[in-house]
XYZ file of C-alpha atoms in Angstrom:
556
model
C 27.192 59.961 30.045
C 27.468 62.858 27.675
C 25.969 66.411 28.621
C 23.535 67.780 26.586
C 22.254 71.472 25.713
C 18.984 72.460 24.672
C 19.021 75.235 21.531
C 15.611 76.633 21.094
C 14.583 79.098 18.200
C 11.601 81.119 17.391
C 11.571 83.694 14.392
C 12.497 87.189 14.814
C 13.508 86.180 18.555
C 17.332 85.956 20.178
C 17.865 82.084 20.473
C 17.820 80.702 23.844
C 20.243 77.645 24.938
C 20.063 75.969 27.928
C 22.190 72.589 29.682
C 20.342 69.577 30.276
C 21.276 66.900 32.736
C 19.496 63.450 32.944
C 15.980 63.318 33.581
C 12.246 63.801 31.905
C 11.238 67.348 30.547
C 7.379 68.336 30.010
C 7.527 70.929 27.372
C 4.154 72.924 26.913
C 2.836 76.673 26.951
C 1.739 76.011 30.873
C 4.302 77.153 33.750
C 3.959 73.812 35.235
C 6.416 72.667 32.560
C 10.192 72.171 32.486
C 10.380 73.354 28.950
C 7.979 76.392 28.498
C 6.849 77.910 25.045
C 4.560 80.610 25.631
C 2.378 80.575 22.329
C -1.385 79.019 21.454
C 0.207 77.026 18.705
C 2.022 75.124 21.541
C -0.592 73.123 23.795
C -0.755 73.497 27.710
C 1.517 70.024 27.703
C 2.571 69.385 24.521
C 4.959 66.697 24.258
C 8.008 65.261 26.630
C 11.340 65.397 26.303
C 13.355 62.503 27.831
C 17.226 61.954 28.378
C 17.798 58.715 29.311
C 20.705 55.917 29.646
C 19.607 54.496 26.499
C 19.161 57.726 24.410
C 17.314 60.475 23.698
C 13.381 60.677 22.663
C 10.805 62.842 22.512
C 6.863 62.482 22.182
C 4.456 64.022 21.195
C 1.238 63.954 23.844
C -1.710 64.083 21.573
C -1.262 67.859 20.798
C -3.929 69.350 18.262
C -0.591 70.711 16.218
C 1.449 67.648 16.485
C 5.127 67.200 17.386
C 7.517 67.209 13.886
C 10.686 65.897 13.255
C 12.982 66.012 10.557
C 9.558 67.549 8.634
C 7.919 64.234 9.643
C 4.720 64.295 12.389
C 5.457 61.424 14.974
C 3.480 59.436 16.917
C 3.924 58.652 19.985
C 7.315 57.711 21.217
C 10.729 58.822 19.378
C 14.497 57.964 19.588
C 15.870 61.471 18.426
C 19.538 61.651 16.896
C 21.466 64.106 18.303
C 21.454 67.525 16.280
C 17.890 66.598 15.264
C 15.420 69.269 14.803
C 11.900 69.190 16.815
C 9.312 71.675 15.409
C 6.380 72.590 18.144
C 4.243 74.775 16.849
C 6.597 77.749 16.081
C 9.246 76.772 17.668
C 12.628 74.911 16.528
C 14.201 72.452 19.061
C 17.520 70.240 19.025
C 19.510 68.560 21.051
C 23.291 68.955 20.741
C 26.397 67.458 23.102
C 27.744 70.198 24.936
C 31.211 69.248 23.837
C 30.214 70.449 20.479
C 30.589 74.697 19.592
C 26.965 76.299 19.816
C 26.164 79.772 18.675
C 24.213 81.338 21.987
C 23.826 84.632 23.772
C 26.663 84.472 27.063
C 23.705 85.928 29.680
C 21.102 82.860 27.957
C 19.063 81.942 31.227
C 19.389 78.703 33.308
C 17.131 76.144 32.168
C 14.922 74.993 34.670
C 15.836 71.835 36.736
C 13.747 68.625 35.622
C 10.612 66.951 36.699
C 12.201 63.615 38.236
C 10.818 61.274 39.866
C 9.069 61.470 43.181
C 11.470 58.441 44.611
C 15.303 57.100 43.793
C 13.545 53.694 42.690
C 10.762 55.160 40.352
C 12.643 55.179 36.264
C 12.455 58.324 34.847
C 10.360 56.195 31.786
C 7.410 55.860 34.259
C 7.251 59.362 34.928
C 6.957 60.355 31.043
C 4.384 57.635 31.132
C 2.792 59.215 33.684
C 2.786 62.484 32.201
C 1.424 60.931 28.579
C -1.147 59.485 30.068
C -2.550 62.569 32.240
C -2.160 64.931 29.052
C -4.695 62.014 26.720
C -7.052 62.071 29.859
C -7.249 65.774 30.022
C -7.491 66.293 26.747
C -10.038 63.299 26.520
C -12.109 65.213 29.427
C -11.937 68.897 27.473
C -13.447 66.930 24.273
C -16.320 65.155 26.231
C -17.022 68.478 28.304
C -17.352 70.296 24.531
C -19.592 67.527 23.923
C -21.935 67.081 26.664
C -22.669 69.875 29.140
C -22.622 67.894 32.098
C -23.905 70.377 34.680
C -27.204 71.627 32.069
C -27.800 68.168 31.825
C -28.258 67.895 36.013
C -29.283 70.789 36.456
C -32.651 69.778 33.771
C -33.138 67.126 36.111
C -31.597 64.451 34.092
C -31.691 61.081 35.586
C -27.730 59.994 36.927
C -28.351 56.650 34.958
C -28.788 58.409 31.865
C -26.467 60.849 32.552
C -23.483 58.294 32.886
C -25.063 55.996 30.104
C -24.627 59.211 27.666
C -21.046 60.385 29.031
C -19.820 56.735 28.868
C -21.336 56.311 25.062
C -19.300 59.610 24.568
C -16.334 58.763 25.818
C -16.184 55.924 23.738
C -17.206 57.830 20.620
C -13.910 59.984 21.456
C -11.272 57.370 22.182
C -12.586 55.638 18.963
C -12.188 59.218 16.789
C -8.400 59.057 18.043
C -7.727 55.731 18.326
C -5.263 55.861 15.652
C -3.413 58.887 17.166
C -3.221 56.663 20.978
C 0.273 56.621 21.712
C 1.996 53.041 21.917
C 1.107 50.940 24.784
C -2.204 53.351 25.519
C -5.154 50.634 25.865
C -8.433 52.093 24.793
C -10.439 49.933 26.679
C -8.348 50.948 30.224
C -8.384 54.573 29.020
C -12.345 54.538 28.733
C -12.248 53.716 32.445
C -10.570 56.232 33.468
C -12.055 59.270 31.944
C -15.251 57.866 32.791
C -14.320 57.541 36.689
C -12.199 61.232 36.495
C -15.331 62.770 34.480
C -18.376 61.630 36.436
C -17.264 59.085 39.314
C -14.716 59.863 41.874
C -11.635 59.045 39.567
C -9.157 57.081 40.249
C -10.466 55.947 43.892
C -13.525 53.942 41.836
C -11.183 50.722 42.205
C -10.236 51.182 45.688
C -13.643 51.995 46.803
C -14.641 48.403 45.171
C -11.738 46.681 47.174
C -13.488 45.079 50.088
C -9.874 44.913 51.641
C -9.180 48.515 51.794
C -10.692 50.564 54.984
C -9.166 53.944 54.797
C -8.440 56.132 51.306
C -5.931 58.928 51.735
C -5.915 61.688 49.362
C -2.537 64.065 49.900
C -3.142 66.184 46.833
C -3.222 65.019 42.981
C -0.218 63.110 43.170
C 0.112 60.676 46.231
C -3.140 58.244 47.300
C -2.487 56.107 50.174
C -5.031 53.453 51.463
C -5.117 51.676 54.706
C -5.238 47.824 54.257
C -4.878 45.348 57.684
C -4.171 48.378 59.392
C -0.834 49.009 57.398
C -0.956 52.396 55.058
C 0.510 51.688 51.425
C 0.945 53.991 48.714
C -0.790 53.130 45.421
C 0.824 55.088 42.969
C -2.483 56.304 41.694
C -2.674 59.945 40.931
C -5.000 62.444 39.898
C -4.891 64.837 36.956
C -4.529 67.974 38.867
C -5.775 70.063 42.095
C -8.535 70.672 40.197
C -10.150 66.807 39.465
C -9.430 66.342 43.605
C -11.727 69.167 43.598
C -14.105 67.892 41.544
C -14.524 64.846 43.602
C -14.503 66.309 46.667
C -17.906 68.728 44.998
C -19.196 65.549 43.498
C -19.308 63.526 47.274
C -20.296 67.016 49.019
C -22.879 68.646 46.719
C -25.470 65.716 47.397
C -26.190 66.001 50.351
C -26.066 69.776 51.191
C -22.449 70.170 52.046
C -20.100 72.752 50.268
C -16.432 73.465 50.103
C -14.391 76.748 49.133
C -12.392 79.338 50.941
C -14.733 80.388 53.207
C -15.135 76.800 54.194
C -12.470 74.966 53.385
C -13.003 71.839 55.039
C -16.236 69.304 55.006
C -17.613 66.460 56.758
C -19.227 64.609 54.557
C -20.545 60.748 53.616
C -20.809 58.705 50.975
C -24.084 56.864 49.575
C -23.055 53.482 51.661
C -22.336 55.725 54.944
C -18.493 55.972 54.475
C -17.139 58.883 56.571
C -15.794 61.374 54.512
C -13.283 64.931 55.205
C -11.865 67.103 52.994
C -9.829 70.060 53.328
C -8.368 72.568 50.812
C -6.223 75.497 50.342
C -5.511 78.084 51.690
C -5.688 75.584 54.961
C -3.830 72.707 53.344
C -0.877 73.046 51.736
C -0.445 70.251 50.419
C -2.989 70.410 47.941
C -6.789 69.159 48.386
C -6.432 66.259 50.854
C -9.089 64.015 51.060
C -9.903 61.299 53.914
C -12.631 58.507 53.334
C -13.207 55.606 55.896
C -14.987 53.048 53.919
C -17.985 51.011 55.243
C -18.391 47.416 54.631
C -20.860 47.307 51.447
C -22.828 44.876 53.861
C -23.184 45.874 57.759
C -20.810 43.951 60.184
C -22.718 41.517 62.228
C -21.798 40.149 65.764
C -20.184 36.956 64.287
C -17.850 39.395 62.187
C -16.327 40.867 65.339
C -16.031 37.438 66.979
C -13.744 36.306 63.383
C -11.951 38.997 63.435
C -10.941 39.102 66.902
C -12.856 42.199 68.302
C -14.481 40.649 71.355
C -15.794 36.996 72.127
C -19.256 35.157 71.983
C -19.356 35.551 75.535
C -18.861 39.099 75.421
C -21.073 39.600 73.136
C -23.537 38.335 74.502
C -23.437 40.155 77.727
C -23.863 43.274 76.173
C -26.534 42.028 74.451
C -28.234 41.510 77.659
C -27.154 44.795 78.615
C -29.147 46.806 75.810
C -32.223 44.526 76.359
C -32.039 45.502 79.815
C -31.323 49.024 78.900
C -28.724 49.863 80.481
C -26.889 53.114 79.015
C -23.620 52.668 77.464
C -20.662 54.489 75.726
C -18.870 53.313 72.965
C -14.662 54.859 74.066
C -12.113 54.621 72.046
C -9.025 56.826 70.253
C -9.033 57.909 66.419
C -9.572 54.633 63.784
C -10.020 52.287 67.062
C -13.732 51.080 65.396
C -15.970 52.990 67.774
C -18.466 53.542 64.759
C -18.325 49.967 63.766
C -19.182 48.827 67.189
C -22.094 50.568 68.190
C -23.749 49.664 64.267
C -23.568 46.099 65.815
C -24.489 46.541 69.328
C -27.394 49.235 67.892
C -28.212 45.892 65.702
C -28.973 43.852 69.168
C -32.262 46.897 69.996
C -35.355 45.589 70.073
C -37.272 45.687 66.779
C -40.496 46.495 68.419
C -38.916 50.197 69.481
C -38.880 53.690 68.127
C -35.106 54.157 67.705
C -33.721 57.507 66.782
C -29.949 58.293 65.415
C -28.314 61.734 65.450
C -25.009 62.099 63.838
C -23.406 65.049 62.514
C -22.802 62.859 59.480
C -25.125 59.805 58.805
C -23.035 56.852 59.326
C -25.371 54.446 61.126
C -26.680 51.724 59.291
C -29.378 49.861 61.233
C -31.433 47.333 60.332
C -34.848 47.751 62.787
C -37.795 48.647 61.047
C -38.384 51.550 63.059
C -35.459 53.974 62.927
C -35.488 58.073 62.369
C -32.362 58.959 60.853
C -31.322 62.586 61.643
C -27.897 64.172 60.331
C -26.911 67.826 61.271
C -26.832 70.909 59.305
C -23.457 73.441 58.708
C -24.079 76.633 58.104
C -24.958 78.420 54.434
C -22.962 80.287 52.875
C -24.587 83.577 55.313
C -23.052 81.876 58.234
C -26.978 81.101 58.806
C -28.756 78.054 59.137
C -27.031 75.589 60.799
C -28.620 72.613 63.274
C -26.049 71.350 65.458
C -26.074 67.718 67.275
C -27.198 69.424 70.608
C -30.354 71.125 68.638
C -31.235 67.673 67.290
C -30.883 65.679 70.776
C -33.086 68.203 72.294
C -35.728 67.806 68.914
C -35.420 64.019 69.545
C -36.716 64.306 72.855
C -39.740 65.059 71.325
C -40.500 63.035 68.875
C -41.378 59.539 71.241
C -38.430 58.021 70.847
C -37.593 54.798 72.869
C -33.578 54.748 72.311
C -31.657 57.015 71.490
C -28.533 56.469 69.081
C -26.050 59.362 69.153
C -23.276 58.888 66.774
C -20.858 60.526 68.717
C -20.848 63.018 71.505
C -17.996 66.085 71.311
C -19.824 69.278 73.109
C -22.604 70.788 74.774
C -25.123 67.518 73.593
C -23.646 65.786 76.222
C -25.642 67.518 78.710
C -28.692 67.205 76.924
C -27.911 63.306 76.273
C -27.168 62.790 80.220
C -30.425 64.907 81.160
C -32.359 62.495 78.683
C -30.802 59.544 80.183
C -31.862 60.633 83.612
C -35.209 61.380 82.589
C -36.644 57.979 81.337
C -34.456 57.810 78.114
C -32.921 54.404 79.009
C -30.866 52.390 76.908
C -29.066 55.402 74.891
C -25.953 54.629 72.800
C -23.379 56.977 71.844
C -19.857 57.010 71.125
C -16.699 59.250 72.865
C -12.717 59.741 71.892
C -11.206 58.997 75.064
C -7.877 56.981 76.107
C -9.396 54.870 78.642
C -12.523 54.549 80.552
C -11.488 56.871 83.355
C -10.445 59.184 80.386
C -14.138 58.577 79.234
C -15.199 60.738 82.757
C -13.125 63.569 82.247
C -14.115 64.097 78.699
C -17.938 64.365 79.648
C -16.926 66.711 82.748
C -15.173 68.771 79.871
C -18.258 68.814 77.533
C -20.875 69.307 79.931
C -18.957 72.453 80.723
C -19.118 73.309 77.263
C -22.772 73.443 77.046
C -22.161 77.420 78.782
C -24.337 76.242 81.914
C -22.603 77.057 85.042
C -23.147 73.854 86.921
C -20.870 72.505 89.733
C -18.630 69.825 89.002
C -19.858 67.592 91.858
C -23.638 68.224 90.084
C -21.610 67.245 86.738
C -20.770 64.103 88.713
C -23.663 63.108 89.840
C -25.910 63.410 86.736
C -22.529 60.974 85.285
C -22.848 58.850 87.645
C -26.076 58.310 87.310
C -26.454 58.223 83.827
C -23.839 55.767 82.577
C -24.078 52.375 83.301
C -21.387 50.644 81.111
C -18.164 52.221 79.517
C -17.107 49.823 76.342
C -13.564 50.498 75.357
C -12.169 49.702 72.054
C -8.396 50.167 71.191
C -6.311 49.854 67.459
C -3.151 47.686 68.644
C 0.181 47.469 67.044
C -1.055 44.797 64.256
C -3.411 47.017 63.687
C -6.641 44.505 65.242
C -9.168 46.299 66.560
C -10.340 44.769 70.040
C -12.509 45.779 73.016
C -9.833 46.333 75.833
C -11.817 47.177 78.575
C -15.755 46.934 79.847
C -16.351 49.280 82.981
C -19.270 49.897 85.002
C -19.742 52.930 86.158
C -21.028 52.217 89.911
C -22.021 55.511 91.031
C -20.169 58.602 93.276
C -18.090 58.222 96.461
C -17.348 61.476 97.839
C -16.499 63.783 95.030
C -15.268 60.694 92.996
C -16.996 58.452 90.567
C -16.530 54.708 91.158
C -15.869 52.337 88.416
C -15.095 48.828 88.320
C -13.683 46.495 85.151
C -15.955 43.477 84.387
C -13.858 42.873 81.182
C -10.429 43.449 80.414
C -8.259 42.254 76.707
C -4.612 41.389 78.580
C -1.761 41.452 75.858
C 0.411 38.286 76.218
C 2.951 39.244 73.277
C 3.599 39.688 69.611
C 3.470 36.602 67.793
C 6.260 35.685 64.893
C 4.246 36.884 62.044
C 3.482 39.904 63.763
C -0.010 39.655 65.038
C -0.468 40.534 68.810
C -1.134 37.849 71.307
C -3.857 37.928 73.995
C -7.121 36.724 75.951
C -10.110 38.373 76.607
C -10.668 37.629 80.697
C -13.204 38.313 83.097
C -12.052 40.428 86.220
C -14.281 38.512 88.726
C -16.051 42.065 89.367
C -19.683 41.419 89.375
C -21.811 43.794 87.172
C -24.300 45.388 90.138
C -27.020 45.022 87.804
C -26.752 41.582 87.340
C -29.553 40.409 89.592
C -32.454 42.662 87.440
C -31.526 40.440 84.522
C -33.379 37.649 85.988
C -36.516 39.947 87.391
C -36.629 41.178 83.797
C -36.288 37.788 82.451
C -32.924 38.297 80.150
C -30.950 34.914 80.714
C -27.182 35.060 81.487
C -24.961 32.835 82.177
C -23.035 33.682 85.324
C -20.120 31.551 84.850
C -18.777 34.533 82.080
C -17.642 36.342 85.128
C -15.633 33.672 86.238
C -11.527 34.309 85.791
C -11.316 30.283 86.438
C -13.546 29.555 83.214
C -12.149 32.045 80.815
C -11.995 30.553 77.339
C -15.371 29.292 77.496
């Protein structure tokens, strides 16, 4: 393939030459581009330059001044002969083989190398597309925010039906003023969508929100979205316009409910309306750009039946623990990172009484219960003062309070967990809360550490005792290499020996292999252990059958 050089003129300026190898050139007045004229007749991204296999061409993205050639305003996409001249604004472009003589200074600078593409595989035609399509959007958005001051409309109180009825009539309006100008291939109907979702929804993330399939959204700045589906990550090859729209969406999940996000907090916990977990973190912490992390929530709650289909424990199991929270027996919910610890206690919170006063503290409301009776309480950060803020522990202590019969504590990571053993020693039965731990011994330690986090100065073998006395059942929940979710282990916590708590497995989930299409094999098996607290289900009149704990019967 030929080499090419770049000759670019301006009046009453030296010319300026540079070589061009292979590849797709943004040419604006921005420093983001490969091609940069510095002057407000040029737009921010004005067209793109291509060099392909197949030719030359250059288009013209929707610029207010237009892209000529040979005198002639294009539109859209076009082949360029070589020695053409390109007029942008008040500049004069052309492409020329190198092999031909060109007039140009001997110091001219080095052009700057080329925006390629991300991977080998990816043509460098999808990037220009790419790049043509995230200059109409932006351009789109400026229009529509010239047109309808989105944040004096909210801020007047403006119901958010109205408000997206009146953008989306807008954005219309727009697309149909420049319909005409829409460069080849550009549908208007697909391009409505998108503004829309950049402008007022979360963007490009609206469709993989709606995709049942999809459990985990990862945002690594504008330009890379990966999603989690089956427990395998995938990239999705959707981006965002800039740092700035991840911004946008981060302030548009955040600002709701009291949340905020800038450099001197530049990282959120944070939920969506349907209870999906959300974090975000920005610079200067991430480099990266704005990174944003969403674990989405079944639109409808998992039930018991759910986890039996999709292989997370068995009928039998299930209903054991049942019997367990009618009996009220206090339990932990143990598992790593992504193992489904959230997901499980929403269904074993589901098997409470609905004749009880059930309270939930979380630190972000993720709990979806379905009792008639339920106090929802979330935590506060602090305001911008570094005042203000209600931790977990302050709310655990509040709950205590307020007649509660169980007590739901989303998860337990510091000094609460003193509070939530005291409560459970103290005629709070039946409590639920969740821990990160590797294993149910693990699940010990981790409370030893937080109760020594709470700043009292307590012994450990007090620490031990109040444990022991406390917990009643460790559930343990592990992410395996198919990426199932299962309950691995159920462990009762006996009581202490010595210095030493005792623990015994009634449950265990025993990994027989990896079958050919990948999925892991296994049963779920009693251990023969005998939960100690098996003889008060029958004084309190909660049916079992006994033959669950029977290795000979598994299976049943």
């Amino acid at each position: 393939m030929a080499g090419w050089t770049l000759h670019i003129r301006r009046p009453e300026k030296p010319p300026r030459s540079f070589p061009l190898a292979p590849g797709v050139y943004p040419i604006g007045s921005d420093t983001g581009n490969s091609v940069i004229l510095p002057d407000s007749s040029v737009a921010w991204r004005h067209a793109v330059l291509s060099i392909l296999d197949d030719g030359l061409f250059i288009e013209d993205l929707m610029s207010e001044n237009g892209t000529m050639v040979g005198g002639r305003r294009i539109e859209g996409r076009h082949r360029l002969q070589p020695g053409e001249s390109i007029q942008i604004g008040c500049y004069t472009l052309m492409i020329a083989d190198e092999n031909e003589p060109a007039k140009t200074p001997a110091n001219a600078p080095a052009a700057p190398a080329p925006n390629r593409s991300p991977a080998p595989e990816t043509p460098a035609v999808a990037r220009a597309e790419e790049e043509r399509r995230r200059s109409v959007r932006r351009q789109i958005q400026q229009e529509l925010l010239k047109r309808l001051d989105i944040k004096r409309l909210a801020a007047s109180r403006v119901e958010e039906k109205d408000l997206r009825t009146k953008a989306y009539e807008i954005i219309r309006q727009i697309i149909t003023d420049v319909r005409d100008r829409l460069p080849p291939g550009m549908q208007p109907d697909a391009l409505v969508k998108e503004v829309y979702d950049e402008a007022i929804g979360l963007g490009p993330l609206e469709d993989l929100l709606a995709d049942p399939e999809i459990t985990e959204i990862m945002v690594n700045g504008p330009n890379q979205v990966y999603i989690e589906r089956g427990g395998k990550l995938y990239a999705t090859g959707k981006t965002f316009l800039d740092d700035d729209s991840v911004h946008a969406v981060i302030e548009r999940i955040v600002s709701p409910i009291g949340r905020r996000i800038d450099e001197s907090q530049p990282y959120v916990d944070a939920r969506l309306p349907d209870g999906s977990r959300v974090n975000a973190i920005i610079a200067p912490l991430s480099l990266s750009g704005p990174c944003l992390t969403i674990r989405k929530f079944s639109k409808t709650p998992f039930t018991a039946e759910d986890l039996i289909r999709f292989g997370t424990w068995t009928p039998w199991i299930a209903d054991f623990l049942r019997a367990c929270v009618l009996l009220r027996k206090n339990m932990i919910i143990s598992g790593g990172t992504g193992s489904g610890k959230t997901t499980l206690l929403n269904v074993i919170s589901g098997f409470l009484p609905v004749d009880e006063r059930i309270i939930t503290i979380e630190d972000a409301a993720e709990l979806r219960l379905t009792q008639p009776h339920v106090v929802r309480l979330e935590a506060r950060p602090p305001n911008i003062e570094g005042r203000g803020a209600v931790t977990v522990r302050d709310l655990v202590r509040n709950a205590l309070r307020m007649r509660p019969d169980r007590i739901v504590v989303g998860e337990c990571r510091g000094g609460e967990a003193l509070d939530m053993l005291q409560a459970m020693n103290t005629g709070h039965e039946g409590s639920l809360t969740t821990i990160h731990a590797n294993s149910p011994r693990d699940v010990i330690s981790r409370l030893e550490t937080m109760v020594l986090m709470s700043g009292m100065d307590l012994p450990l073998r007090a620490i031990r005792e109040q444990i022991g006395s406390a917990i009643h059942l460790i559930v343990h929940e592990a992410r395996f290499s198919d990426g199932s979710r299962k309950i691995s282990r159920i462990t009762e916590v006996v009581g202490l020996e010595g210095d030493q708590i005792t623990m015994q497995d009634i449950f265990v989930f025993e990994q027989t292999g990896i079958g050919p299409d990948g999925r892991v094999l296994g049963e779920f098996r009693p251990t023969g252990s005998v939960p100690t607290f098996i003889e008060d289900m029958a004084v309190r009149g909660i049916s079992i059958d006994h033959a669950v704990f029977d290795p000979q019967r598994v299976g049943r």
